[in-house]
DNA sequence: AAGTGGTCTAGACCACTTC
DNA sequence: AAGTGGTCTAGACCACTTC
């Protein structure tokens, strides 16, 4: 664990267990430097992390203060975060839900031209294609349509689709996932989606269309996931 | 403009006008230090900005490389960014659209309990409430329901609702907006929304429910904006 | 072995707030 | 005037990649 991570985690813990109360002033940057025996830039890193994650607000000239933690009402079944791309399994296991999948299609195809383009492969290159529905405690949450370049990923099997594909890529193949470009939309459920997701035709779905990149900058997936509107929320902190 | 911003902007420009091509290696950190006569940490800041904005990928031990810029298909009329909260007007003027508003309600009320809670005001404190539809080139894009604490904002008038309320808060009142907590959902249009947004009842809307904060950490707005699914996309870059 | 990015030190200097 | 966070310097040291 890096030094700035230790500091940020400590402060986060103090806020979460109430040792630091909303609107309370944190120790000054200089004090924290002395406290942890680190340099100013390291404390700043920790502060930046806390600001980005919505825990504190810094005001030049006066100090850094604990924000009143707010959670917007979470009626729906399932909550995702848009800060980091974690994949469905990682997000849901946290809440000790039982995540399962129904696989509707798993094949090797030559993807449509615009998808080949996004994946940076030739029009006649092969890609895995799969369609699966993700369920949390047996309730269908989302349907995914995913393309992954064949050449990049040796040995993807149907069985992997029942668990976390990202875990397979990371732990078994040793790929390093680095970033995702996302477009977020609201779309109506098609007839087949309505059936597979146990909802109505035309029901609002939250669509996340994304291209995922390895740290090498190479795209490793094109994916469209459509989440049932009334069962899924995406949470997010944004800076002005 | 800060030094690291200058460096980041230079490199961004080189990428955008093609001087730096996809997959090309950037100068090393040390080279950039010499080139700009700055210290390493300043170059790192610039690199971090470029990584966060999806322009380059850094690989320890080998270098920093230009990413193939991708833009996901943008069928819809209007595109927003989820990186920074800019407000409707700022996002849309960029595309040289004509942004207008229809105001359906503007009043002072005591907000519902859960909203008062989120705004950190007493249950019987007053707040401005407004409901307006935002149009881009006369096409309705979104309907907003917003509460703002009365005490915080002197002199909000109906006329301000026809332009950018954020601009009023910033430039006229001198408030500094700092961050937004957002929940993103797909919801069906109600009857009145369908009529005001010129769409069907039950049509998918992209809802952004958000609490906005001042740099002092005080909430200044609770807002729910519902964007017509087929006319609006939110774009976003996420790190793994 | 040489080259690359990543974290960190110990401070300087500045912008801004508070009193 | 004193206190606070924000940017930056000039380097050290390290982890990792490439050859």
Short mmCIF file of C-alpha atoms (C1' of nucleotides) in Angstrom, two decimals:
data_model
loop_
_atom_site.label_atom_id
_atom_site.label_comp_id
_atom_site.label_asym_id
_atom_site.label_seq_id
_atom_site.Cartn_x
_atom_site.Cartn_y
_atom_site.Cartn_z
CA UNK A 1 0.00 0.00 0.00
CA UNK A 2 1.37 3.38 -0.96
CA UNK A 3 1.91 6.05 1.65
CA UNK A 4 -0.77 8.37 0.36
CA UNK A 5 -3.21 5.46 0.26
CA UNK A 6 -2.53 4.71 3.91
CA UNK A 7 -3.26 8.30 4.88
CA UNK A 8 -6.41 8.49 2.76
CA UNK A 9 -7.65 5.16 4.14
CA UNK A 10 -7.02 6.27 7.73
CA UNK A 11 -8.99 9.44 7.27
CA UNK A 12 -11.75 7.65 5.44
CA UNK A 13 -12.02 5.25 8.35
CA UNK A 14 -12.13 8.12 10.86
CA UNK A 15 -14.96 9.68 8.91
CA UNK A 16 -16.88 6.46 8.54
CA UNK A 17 -16.71 5.47 12.17
CA UNK A 18 -17.56 8.99 13.33
CA UNK A 19 -14.24 10.05 14.81
CA UNK A 20 -14.31 12.88 12.30
CA UNK A 21 -17.75 14.47 12.09
CA UNK A 22 -19.42 16.31 9.19
CA UNK A 23 -18.17 19.88 8.78
CA UNK A 24 -15.28 19.18 11.13
CA UNK A 25 -11.89 20.49 10.09
CA UNK A 26 -9.18 17.99 9.29
CA UNK A 27 -5.65 18.50 10.62
CA UNK A 28 -3.77 20.91 8.36
CA UNK A 29 -1.61 19.58 5.58
CA UNK A 30 1.51 20.45 7.56
CA UNK A 31 0.22 18.72 10.66
CA UNK A 32 -0.52 15.58 8.68
CA UNK A 33 2.98 15.73 7.23
CA UNK A 34 4.43 15.65 10.74
CA UNK A 35 1.93 13.08 11.97
CA UNK A 36 2.82 10.62 9.24
CA UNK A 37 6.41 11.71 8.74
CA UNK A 38 5.83 12.35 5.07
CA UNK A 39 6.24 15.18 2.66
CA UNK A 40 3.59 17.67 1.67
CA UNK A 41 2.98 16.26 -1.76
CA UNK A 42 2.11 12.89 -0.26
CA UNK A 43 -0.50 14.41 2.01
CA UNK A 44 -1.86 16.34 -0.96
CA UNK A 45 -2.26 13.11 -2.92
CA UNK A 46 -4.29 11.67 -0.06
CA UNK A 47 -6.45 14.81 0.06
CA UNK A 48 -7.04 14.69 -3.67
CA UNK A 49 -8.23 11.13 -3.36
CA UNK A 50 -10.62 12.08 -0.57
CA UNK A 51 -11.95 15.03 -2.56
CA UNK A 52 -12.47 12.93 -5.67
CA UNK A 53 -14.38 10.42 -3.64
CA UNK A 54 -16.63 13.04 -2.14
CA UNK A 55 -15.53 12.62 1.49
CA UNK A 56 -13.99 16.04 2.11
CA UNK A 57 -13.81 19.49 0.57
CA UNK A 58 -10.65 21.62 0.59
CA UNK A 59 -10.77 25.40 0.77
CA UNK A 60 -7.57 27.26 0.14
CA UNK A 61 -6.74 29.58 2.97
CA UNK A 62 -9.02 27.96 5.48
CA UNK A 63 -8.64 24.20 5.57
CA UNK A 64 -10.06 20.84 4.61
CA UNK A 65 -13.47 19.84 5.96
CA UNK A 66 -15.49 16.66 6.24
CA UNK A 67 -18.47 16.68 3.93
CA UNK A 68 -21.84 15.57 5.12
CA UNK A 69 -21.98 12.13 3.57
CA UNK A 70 -25.03 11.78 1.43
CA UNK A 71 -26.48 8.79 -0.20
CA UNK A 72 -29.20 9.41 -2.67
CA UNK A 73 -32.25 7.21 -2.10
CA UNK A 74 -31.56 3.70 -3.30
CA UNK A 75 -34.90 2.16 -4.01
CA UNK A 76 -33.61 -0.22 -6.67
CA UNK A 77 -32.29 -3.67 -6.09
CA UNK A 78 -28.80 -3.06 -7.28
CA UNK A 79 -26.37 -0.16 -7.22
CA UNK A 80 -23.32 0.30 -9.42
CA UNK A 81 -20.52 2.82 -9.28
CA UNK A 82 -19.39 4.85 -12.22
CA UNK A 83 -16.11 5.87 -10.61
CA UNK A 84 -14.25 2.70 -11.39
CA UNK A 85 -15.17 -0.02 -13.83
CA UNK A 86 -15.38 -3.13 -11.74
CA UNK A 87 -17.49 -5.45 -13.78
CA UNK A 88 -20.80 -6.81 -12.69
CA UNK A 89 -19.53 -9.57 -10.40
CA UNK A 90 -17.21 -7.35 -8.36
CA UNK A 91 -19.92 -4.75 -7.83
CA UNK A 92 -22.49 -7.23 -6.73
CA UNK A 93 -20.56 -9.65 -4.58
CA UNK A 94 -19.90 -6.75 -2.23
CA UNK A 95 -23.53 -6.68 -1.28
CA UNK A 96 -23.31 -10.42 -0.65
CA UNK A 97 -25.69 -11.12 -3.42
CA UNK A 98 -25.61 -14.33 -5.33
CA UNK A 99 -24.61 -13.47 -8.88
CA UNK A 100 -25.51 -15.89 -11.64
CA UNK A 101 -25.69 -15.78 -15.41
CA UNK A 102 -27.84 -17.20 -18.15
CA UNK A 103 -25.93 -17.57 -21.38
CA UNK A 104 -28.03 -17.12 -24.50
CA UNK A 105 -25.30 -17.14 -27.07
CA UNK A 106 -21.59 -17.84 -27.22
CA UNK A 107 -19.91 -17.98 -30.59
CA UNK A 108 -17.05 -16.77 -32.75
CA UNK A 109 -18.04 -14.29 -35.43
CA UNK A 110 -16.72 -11.49 -37.62
CA UNK A 111 -18.19 -8.46 -35.89
CA UNK A 112 -20.14 -5.72 -37.67
CA UNK A 113 -17.93 -3.12 -39.34
CA UNK A 114 -18.37 -0.32 -36.80
CA UNK A 115 -17.54 -2.69 -33.95
CA UNK A 116 -14.45 -4.07 -35.74
CA UNK A 117 -13.42 -0.45 -36.13
CA UNK A 118 -13.84 0.26 -32.42
CA UNK A 119 -11.91 -2.92 -31.54
CA UNK A 120 -9.16 -1.89 -33.91
CA UNK A 121 -9.27 -5.19 -35.82
CA UNK A 122 -9.67 -6.01 -39.52
CA UNK A 123 -13.20 -6.47 -40.88
CA UNK A 124 -12.62 -10.20 -41.39
CA UNK A 125 -10.89 -10.84 -38.06
CA UNK A 126 -12.71 -13.09 -35.63
CA UNK A 127 -14.10 -12.14 -32.26
CA UNK A 128 -15.91 -13.97 -29.48
CA UNK A 129 -19.48 -12.89 -29.18
CA UNK A 130 -21.65 -13.58 -26.20
CA UNK A 131 -25.03 -12.62 -24.93
CA UNK A 132 -25.84 -13.28 -21.33
CA UNK A 133 -28.25 -12.15 -18.66
CA UNK A 134 -26.86 -11.31 -15.22
CA UNK A 135 -28.99 -12.11 -12.21
CA UNK A 136 -28.67 -11.02 -8.62
CA UNK A 137 -30.35 -13.43 -6.21
CA UNK A 138 -32.14 -14.89 -9.21
CA UNK A 139 -33.62 -11.55 -10.30
CA UNK A 140 -32.51 -10.56 -13.82
CA UNK A 141 -30.70 -7.21 -13.71
CA UNK A 142 -28.96 -6.80 -17.05
CA UNK A 143 -28.43 -8.27 -20.47
CA UNK A 144 -24.98 -8.01 -22.05
CA UNK A 145 -23.90 -8.21 -25.67
CA UNK A 146 -20.12 -8.45 -25.87
CA UNK A 147 -17.43 -8.80 -28.53
CA UNK A 148 -13.80 -9.64 -27.69
CA UNK A 149 -11.03 -10.07 -30.28
CA UNK A 150 -10.16 -13.76 -30.64
CA UNK A 151 -6.45 -13.14 -31.09
CA UNK A 152 -6.16 -11.36 -27.76
CA UNK A 153 -7.82 -13.92 -25.58
CA UNK A 154 -6.78 -17.54 -25.84
CA UNK A 155 -9.12 -20.18 -24.56
CA UNK A 156 -12.27 -18.34 -23.51
CA UNK A 157 -14.82 -21.06 -22.72
CA UNK A 158 -18.54 -21.05 -22.13
CA UNK A 159 -17.93 -21.87 -18.47
CA UNK A 160 -16.14 -18.53 -17.96
CA UNK A 161 -19.33 -16.74 -18.88
CA UNK A 162 -21.04 -18.09 -15.78
CA UNK A 163 -18.51 -16.30 -13.60
CA UNK A 164 -16.50 -13.12 -14.02
CA UNK A 165 -14.93 -12.78 -17.46
CA UNK A 166 -12.79 -9.89 -16.19
CA UNK A 167 -11.34 -12.11 -13.48
CA UNK A 168 -10.44 -14.66 -16.15
CA UNK A 169 -8.71 -12.02 -18.26
CA UNK A 170 -6.81 -10.63 -15.30
CA UNK A 171 -5.91 -13.70 -13.28
CA UNK A 172 -5.72 -16.48 -15.85
CA UNK A 173 -4.43 -14.67 -18.91
CA UNK A 174 -2.57 -11.92 -17.09
CA UNK A 175 -4.04 -9.00 -19.00
CA UNK A 176 -4.11 -5.59 -17.33
CA UNK A 177 -7.38 -3.76 -17.88
CA UNK A 178 -6.84 -0.04 -17.78
CA UNK A 179 -9.81 2.05 -18.90
CA UNK A 180 -13.25 2.15 -20.41
CA UNK A 181 -14.95 4.64 -22.68
CA UNK A 182 -18.62 4.66 -21.93
CA UNK A 183 -21.78 6.04 -23.44
CA UNK A 184 -24.82 5.97 -21.19
CA UNK A 185 -28.35 6.01 -22.54
CA UNK A 186 -31.92 5.17 -21.71
CA UNK A 187 -33.45 2.75 -24.23
CA UNK A 188 -36.64 0.70 -24.50
CA UNK A 189 -36.56 -3.09 -24.03
CA UNK A 190 -37.04 -5.09 -27.19
CA UNK A 191 -39.36 -8.05 -27.23
CA UNK A 192 -36.64 -10.62 -26.59
CA UNK A 193 -35.04 -8.44 -23.91
CA UNK A 194 -38.35 -8.01 -22.15
CA UNK A 195 -38.73 -11.76 -22.00
CA UNK A 196 -35.19 -12.48 -20.88
CA UNK A 197 -35.19 -9.70 -18.29
CA UNK A 198 -38.69 -10.46 -17.08
CA UNK A 199 -40.04 -6.99 -17.81
CA UNK A 200 -42.32 -5.26 -20.31
CA UNK A 201 -41.62 -4.53 -23.95
CA UNK A 202 -40.54 -0.88 -24.12
CA UNK A 203 -39.61 -0.77 -20.43
CA UNK A 204 -36.77 1.71 -19.77
CA UNK A 205 -33.33 0.12 -19.67
CA UNK A 206 -30.10 1.89 -18.67
CA UNK A 207 -27.66 1.09 -21.47
CA UNK A 208 -23.90 1.20 -20.91
CA UNK A 209 -22.13 0.95 -24.23
CA UNK A 210 -18.43 0.61 -23.67
CA UNK A 211 -15.06 -0.10 -25.19
CA UNK A 212 -12.55 -1.54 -22.73
CA UNK A 213 -8.79 -1.02 -23.08
CA UNK A 214 -5.74 -2.89 -21.88
CA UNK A 215 -2.90 -0.89 -20.40
CA UNK A 216 -1.18 -1.33 -23.75
CA UNK A 217 -3.91 0.82 -25.26
CA UNK A 218 -5.35 -2.11 -27.20
CA UNK A 219 -9.15 -2.50 -27.04
CA UNK A 220 -10.13 -5.87 -25.57
CA UNK A 221 -13.91 -5.62 -25.58
CA UNK A 222 -16.90 -3.91 -27.04
CA UNK A 223 -19.88 -4.35 -24.83
CA UNK A 224 -23.42 -3.13 -24.53
CA UNK A 225 -25.14 -3.87 -21.27
CA UNK A 226 -28.76 -2.99 -20.71
CA UNK A 227 -29.89 -2.77 -17.10
CA UNK A 228 -33.51 -2.89 -16.03
CA UNK A 229 -34.35 0.68 -15.04
CA UNK A 230 -36.26 -0.08 -11.89
CA UNK A 231 -33.67 -2.53 -10.60
CA UNK A 232 -30.42 -0.68 -11.18
CA UNK A 233 -28.86 2.72 -10.35
CA UNK A 234 -25.45 4.05 -11.24
CA UNK A 235 -23.79 6.27 -8.65
CA UNK A 236 -21.21 8.85 -9.37
CA UNK A 237 -19.36 11.90 -8.13
CA UNK A 238 -18.61 14.69 -10.52
CA UNK A 239 -16.47 17.79 -10.09
CA UNK A 240 -17.59 21.17 -11.31
CA UNK B 1 -2.83 28.65 -16.80
CA UNK B 2 -0.80 26.31 -14.66
CA UNK B 3 2.36 24.76 -16.00
CA UNK B 4 1.04 21.22 -16.09
CA UNK B 5 -2.06 22.45 -17.90
CA UNK B 6 0.09 24.07 -20.56
CA UNK B 7 1.96 20.82 -21.14
CA UNK B 8 -1.21 18.74 -21.21
CA UNK B 9 -2.89 21.17 -23.58
CA UNK B 10 0.14 21.17 -25.92
CA UNK B 11 0.15 17.41 -26.12
CA UNK B 12 -3.59 17.25 -26.54
CA UNK B 13 -3.29 19.66 -29.43
CA UNK B 14 -0.51 17.59 -31.03
CA UNK B 15 -2.71 14.51 -30.80
CA UNK B 16 -5.77 16.24 -32.15
CA UNK B 17 -4.09 17.80 -35.15
CA UNK B 18 -2.24 14.59 -35.95
CA UNK B 19 1.32 15.59 -35.08
CA UNK B 20 1.24 12.71 -32.61
CA UNK B 21 -0.34 9.62 -34.14
CA UNK B 22 -2.17 6.72 -32.44
CA UNK B 23 0.20 4.25 -30.78
CA UNK B 24 3.08 6.68 -31.15
CA UNK B 25 5.37 7.08 -28.17
CA UNK B 26 5.43 10.42 -26.40
CA UNK B 27 8.75 11.97 -25.37
CA UNK B 28 9.89 10.48 -22.07
CA UNK B 29 9.08 12.20 -18.85
CA UNK B 30 12.67 13.35 -18.50
CA UNK B 31 12.72 14.72 -22.04
CA UNK B 32 9.54 16.66 -21.39
CA UNK B 33 11.08 18.04 -18.20
CA UNK B 34 13.99 19.43 -20.21
CA UNK B 35 11.76 20.58 -23.06
CA UNK B 36 9.56 22.65 -20.79
CA UNK B 37 12.18 23.42 -18.16
CA UNK B 38 10.03 21.96 -15.42
CA UNK B 39 10.33 19.34 -12.76
CA UNK B 40 9.27 15.73 -13.05
CA UNK B 41 6.21 16.04 -10.89
CA UNK B 42 4.83 18.72 -13.17
CA UNK B 43 5.18 16.51 -16.21
CA UNK B 44 3.55 13.67 -14.26
CA UNK B 45 0.57 15.89 -13.49
CA UNK B 46 0.16 16.59 -17.17
CA UNK B 47 0.38 12.87 -17.97
CA UNK B 48 -2.19 12.02 -15.33
CA UNK B 49 -4.57 14.51 -16.86
CA UNK B 50 -4.06 13.01 -20.31
CA UNK B 51 -4.60 9.49 -18.96
CA UNK B 52 -7.77 10.49 -17.12
CA UNK B 53 -9.09 12.03 -20.27
CA UNK B 54 -8.42 8.94 -22.30
CA UNK B 55 -5.84 10.46 -24.66
CA UNK B 56 -2.77 8.42 -23.71
CA UNK B 57 -1.81 5.32 -21.77
CA UNK B 58 1.34 5.10 -19.63
CA UNK B 59 3.24 1.87 -19.20
CA UNK B 60 5.92 1.79 -16.56
CA UNK B 61 9.24 0.71 -17.96
CA UNK B 62 8.36 1.38 -21.55
CA UNK B 63 6.79 4.78 -22.03
CA UNK B 64 3.63 6.76 -22.67
CA UNK B 65 1.66 6.13 -25.83
CA UNK B 66 -1.09 7.87 -27.77
CA UNK B 67 -4.36 5.97 -27.61
CA UNK B 68 -6.45 5.46 -30.69
CA UNK B 69 -9.12 8.06 -30.11
CA UNK B 70 -12.54 6.49 -30.15
CA UNK B 71 -15.88 8.06 -30.18
CA UNK B 72 -18.80 5.79 -29.65
CA UNK B 73 -21.55 6.28 -32.20
CA UNK B 74 -23.52 9.41 -31.46
CA UNK B 75 -26.88 8.93 -33.04
CA UNK B 76 -28.73 11.18 -30.59
CA UNK B 77 -29.25 14.86 -30.86
CA UNK B 78 -27.35 15.87 -27.82
CA UNK B 79 -24.29 14.61 -25.99
CA UNK B 80 -23.31 15.32 -22.41
CA UNK B 81 -20.15 14.57 -20.50
CA UNK B 82 -20.10 12.91 -17.15
CA UNK B 83 -16.53 13.95 -16.37
CA UNK B 84 -17.33 17.44 -15.25
CA UNK B 85 -20.67 18.86 -14.26
CA UNK B 86 -21.16 21.79 -16.57
CA UNK B 87 -24.85 22.36 -16.54
CA UNK B 88 -27.07 22.10 -19.54
CA UNK B 89 -26.26 25.46 -21.11
CA UNK B 90 -22.48 25.04 -21.05
CA UNK B 91 -22.69 21.59 -22.59
CA UNK B 92 -24.96 22.62 -25.37
CA UNK B 93 -23.64 25.98 -26.42
CA UNK B 94 -20.44 24.21 -27.42
CA UNK B 95 -22.26 22.54 -30.23
CA UNK B 96 -23.58 25.94 -31.25
CA UNK B 97 -27.09 24.91 -30.49
CA UNK B 98 -29.69 27.39 -29.45
CA UNK B 99 -30.64 26.55 -25.89
CA UNK B 100 -34.00 27.69 -24.60
CA UNK B 101 -36.24 26.86 -21.66
CA UNK B 102 -39.90 26.54 -20.93
CA UNK B 103 -40.70 27.26 -17.31
CA UNK B 104 -43.65 25.30 -15.93
CA UNK B 105 -43.33 26.21 -12.30
CA UNK B 106 -41.34 28.61 -10.16
CA UNK B 107 -42.25 28.96 -6.52
CA UNK B 108 -41.01 28.98 -2.95
CA UNK B 109 -41.95 25.90 -0.94
CA UNK B 110 -40.95 23.79 2.04
CA UNK B 111 -39.41 20.77 0.32
CA UNK B 112 -40.36 17.17 1.09
CA UNK B 113 -38.57 15.75 4.12
CA UNK B 114 -36.03 13.59 2.30
CA UNK B 115 -35.03 16.52 0.10
CA UNK B 116 -34.70 18.89 3.07
CA UNK B 117 -32.46 16.24 4.58
CA UNK B 118 -30.27 16.09 1.49
CA UNK B 119 -30.08 19.89 1.34
CA UNK B 120 -29.13 19.96 5.01
CA UNK B 121 -31.91 22.40 5.91
CA UNK B 122 -34.69 22.25 8.53
CA UNK B 123 -38.00 20.66 7.53
CA UNK B 124 -39.77 24.04 7.63
CA UNK B 125 -37.05 26.02 5.84
CA UNK B 126 -37.97 27.45 2.47
CA UNK B 127 -36.49 26.56 -0.89
CA UNK B 128 -36.98 27.71 -4.45
CA UNK B 129 -38.63 25.08 -6.55
CA UNK B 130 -38.69 25.13 -10.30
CA UNK B 131 -39.70 22.85 -13.10
CA UNK B 132 -38.49 23.64 -16.57
CA UNK B 133 -37.97 21.96 -19.92
CA UNK B 134 -34.69 22.51 -21.72
CA UNK B 135 -34.74 22.66 -25.49
CA UNK B 136 -31.94 22.50 -28.01
CA UNK B 137 -32.85 24.14 -31.30
CA UNK B 138 -36.46 23.98 -30.19
CA UNK B 139 -36.42 20.23 -29.58
CA UNK B 140 -37.20 19.32 -25.97
CA UNK B 141 -34.32 17.37 -24.44
CA UNK B 142 -34.88 17.31 -20.71
CA UNK B 143 -37.22 18.25 -17.90
CA UNK B 144 -35.74 19.46 -14.60
CA UNK B 145 -37.21 19.53 -11.11
CA UNK B 146 -34.96 21.56 -8.84
CA UNK B 147 -34.90 22.73 -5.21
CA UNK B 148 -32.45 25.37 -3.94
CA UNK B 149 -32.32 26.66 -0.36
CA UNK B 150 -33.78 30.15 -0.19
CA UNK B 151 -31.30 31.39 2.39
CA UNK B 152 -28.33 30.57 0.19
CA UNK B 153 -29.45 32.33 -2.95
CA UNK B 154 -30.70 35.88 -2.75
CA UNK B 155 -32.81 37.19 -5.56
CA UNK B 156 -33.36 34.26 -7.89
CA UNK B 157 -35.92 35.46 -10.44
CA UNK B 158 -37.99 33.71 -13.05
CA UNK B 159 -35.90 35.36 -15.77
CA UNK B 160 -32.80 33.48 -14.61
CA UNK B 161 -34.54 30.21 -15.39
CA UNK B 162 -34.54 31.07 -19.08
CA UNK B 163 -30.76 31.15 -19.08
CA UNK B 164 -28.12 29.35 -17.06
CA UNK B 165 -28.88 29.25 -13.35
CA UNK B 166 -25.33 28.06 -12.64
CA UNK B 167 -23.95 31.13 -14.36
CA UNK B 168 -26.14 33.29 -12.13
CA UNK B 169 -24.91 31.52 -9.01
CA UNK B 170 -21.29 31.81 -10.07
CA UNK B 171 -21.05 35.20 -11.68
CA UNK B 172 -23.78 37.22 -9.98
CA UNK B 173 -23.79 35.79 -6.48
CA UNK B 174 -20.17 34.67 -6.41
CA UNK B 175 -20.77 31.12 -5.23
CA UNK B 176 -18.18 28.47 -6.05
CA UNK B 177 -19.73 25.21 -7.18
CA UNK B 178 -17.49 22.31 -6.34
CA UNK B 179 -19.03 18.88 -6.79
CA UNK B 180 -22.10 16.84 -7.51
CA UNK B 181 -23.27 13.50 -6.23
CA UNK B 182 -25.24 11.79 -8.93
CA UNK B 183 -27.50 8.81 -9.28
CA UNK B 184 -28.22 7.75 -12.85
CA UNK B 185 -31.32 5.75 -13.76
CA UNK B 186 -33.58 4.85 -16.64
CA UNK B 187 -37.20 5.74 -15.90
CA UNK B 188 -40.48 5.87 -17.85
CA UNK B 189 -42.01 9.21 -18.84
CA UNK B 190 -45.14 10.13 -16.91
CA UNK B 191 -48.13 11.51 -18.70
CA UNK B 192 -47.25 15.17 -18.09
CA UNK B 193 -43.60 14.55 -18.96
CA UNK B 194 -44.56 12.85 -22.20
CA UNK B 195 -46.56 15.89 -23.17
CA UNK B 196 -43.94 18.44 -22.14
CA UNK B 197 -41.11 16.51 -23.76
CA UNK B 198 -43.08 15.64 -26.87
CA UNK B 199 -42.68 11.89 -26.48
CA UNK B 200 -44.77 8.86 -25.49
CA UNK B 201 -46.01 7.96 -22.02
CA UNK B 202 -43.61 5.34 -20.65
CA UNK B 203 -40.82 6.34 -23.06
CA UNK B 204 -37.36 5.73 -21.56
CA UNK B 205 -35.82 8.81 -19.93
CA UNK B 206 -32.28 9.08 -18.58
CA UNK B 207 -32.66 10.46 -15.09
CA UNK B 208 -29.83 12.32 -13.35
CA UNK B 209 -30.70 12.83 -9.72
CA UNK B 210 -28.12 15.03 -8.11
CA UNK B 211 -27.14 17.04 -5.08
CA UNK B 212 -24.80 19.95 -5.86
CA UNK B 213 -22.27 21.29 -3.34
CA UNK B 214 -20.50 24.58 -2.86
CA UNK B 215 -16.80 24.53 -2.09
CA UNK B 216 -17.81 25.18 1.50
CA UNK B 217 -19.40 21.74 1.50
CA UNK B 218 -22.90 23.19 1.75
CA UNK B 219 -25.50 21.68 -0.61
CA UNK B 220 -26.95 24.32 -2.91
CA UNK B 221 -29.33 22.25 -5.03
CA UNK B 222 -31.28 19.08 -5.27
CA UNK B 223 -32.17 18.35 -8.84
CA UNK B 224 -33.73 15.65 -10.89
CA UNK B 225 -33.35 15.98 -14.63
CA UNK B 226 -34.96 13.56 -16.99
CA UNK B 227 -33.53 13.42 -20.51
CA UNK B 228 -35.34 11.91 -23.47
CA UNK B 229 -33.57 8.61 -24.13
CA UNK B 230 -33.41 8.84 -27.87
CA UNK B 231 -32.16 12.45 -27.85
CA UNK B 232 -29.46 12.38 -25.21
CA UNK B 233 -26.29 10.38 -24.40
CA UNK B 234 -23.90 10.78 -21.52
CA UNK B 235 -20.23 10.15 -22.27
CA UNK B 236 -17.68 9.10 -19.78
CA UNK B 237 -14.25 7.63 -19.20
CA UNK B 238 -13.74 5.21 -16.38
CA UNK B 239 -10.58 3.71 -14.98
CA UNK B 240 -10.32 0.04 -14.04
"C1'" DA C 1 22.64 -2.95 -18.36
"C1'" DA C 2 20.09 0.81 -19.80
"C1'" DG C 3 15.89 3.10 -20.19
"C1'" DT C 4 11.25 4.09 -18.60
"C1'" DG C 5 7.46 5.65 -15.57
"C1'" DG C 6 5.88 6.06 -10.30
"C1'" DT C 7 6.44 7.60 -5.57
"C1'" DC C 8 8.40 10.34 -2.55
"C1'" DT C 9 11.53 13.99 0.14
"C1'" DA C 10 12.46 18.63 1.86
"C1'" DG C 11 11.69 22.47 0.90
"C1'" DA C 12 10.36 27.38 -1.78
"C1'" DC C 13 6.98 30.38 -3.15
"C1'" DC C 14 2.39 31.78 -3.87
"C1'" DA C 15 -2.90 32.69 -3.48
"C1'" DC C 16 -6.22 33.02 -0.55
"C1'" DT C 17 -8.82 33.36 4.11
"C1'" DT C 18 -9.20 34.81 8.66
"C1'" DC C 19 -8.47 37.88 12.34
"C1'" DA D 1 -0.01 39.35 10.18
"C1'" DA D 2 -0.62 34.65 10.58
"C1'" DG D 3 -2.47 30.50 8.91
"C1'" DT D 4 -4.10 27.60 5.19
"C1'" DG D 5 -4.07 24.86 0.91
"C1'" DG D 6 -1.87 24.65 -4.16
"C1'" DT D 7 1.95 24.44 -7.37
"C1'" DC D 8 6.33 23.63 -8.20
"C1'" DT D 9 11.74 22.55 -7.95
"C1'" DA D 10 15.62 19.39 -8.00
"C1'" DG D 11 16.50 15.60 -7.01
"C1'" DA D 12 16.58 10.28 -4.77
"C1'" DC D 13 15.11 5.81 -5.12
"C1'" DC D 14 12.45 2.20 -6.90
"C1'" DA D 15 9.68 -1.17 -10.09
"C1'" DC D 16 9.32 -2.57 -14.31
"C1'" DT D 17 10.43 -3.33 -19.48
"C1'" DT D 18 13.46 -3.93 -23.14
"C1'" DC D 19 17.57 -5.50 -25.21
#
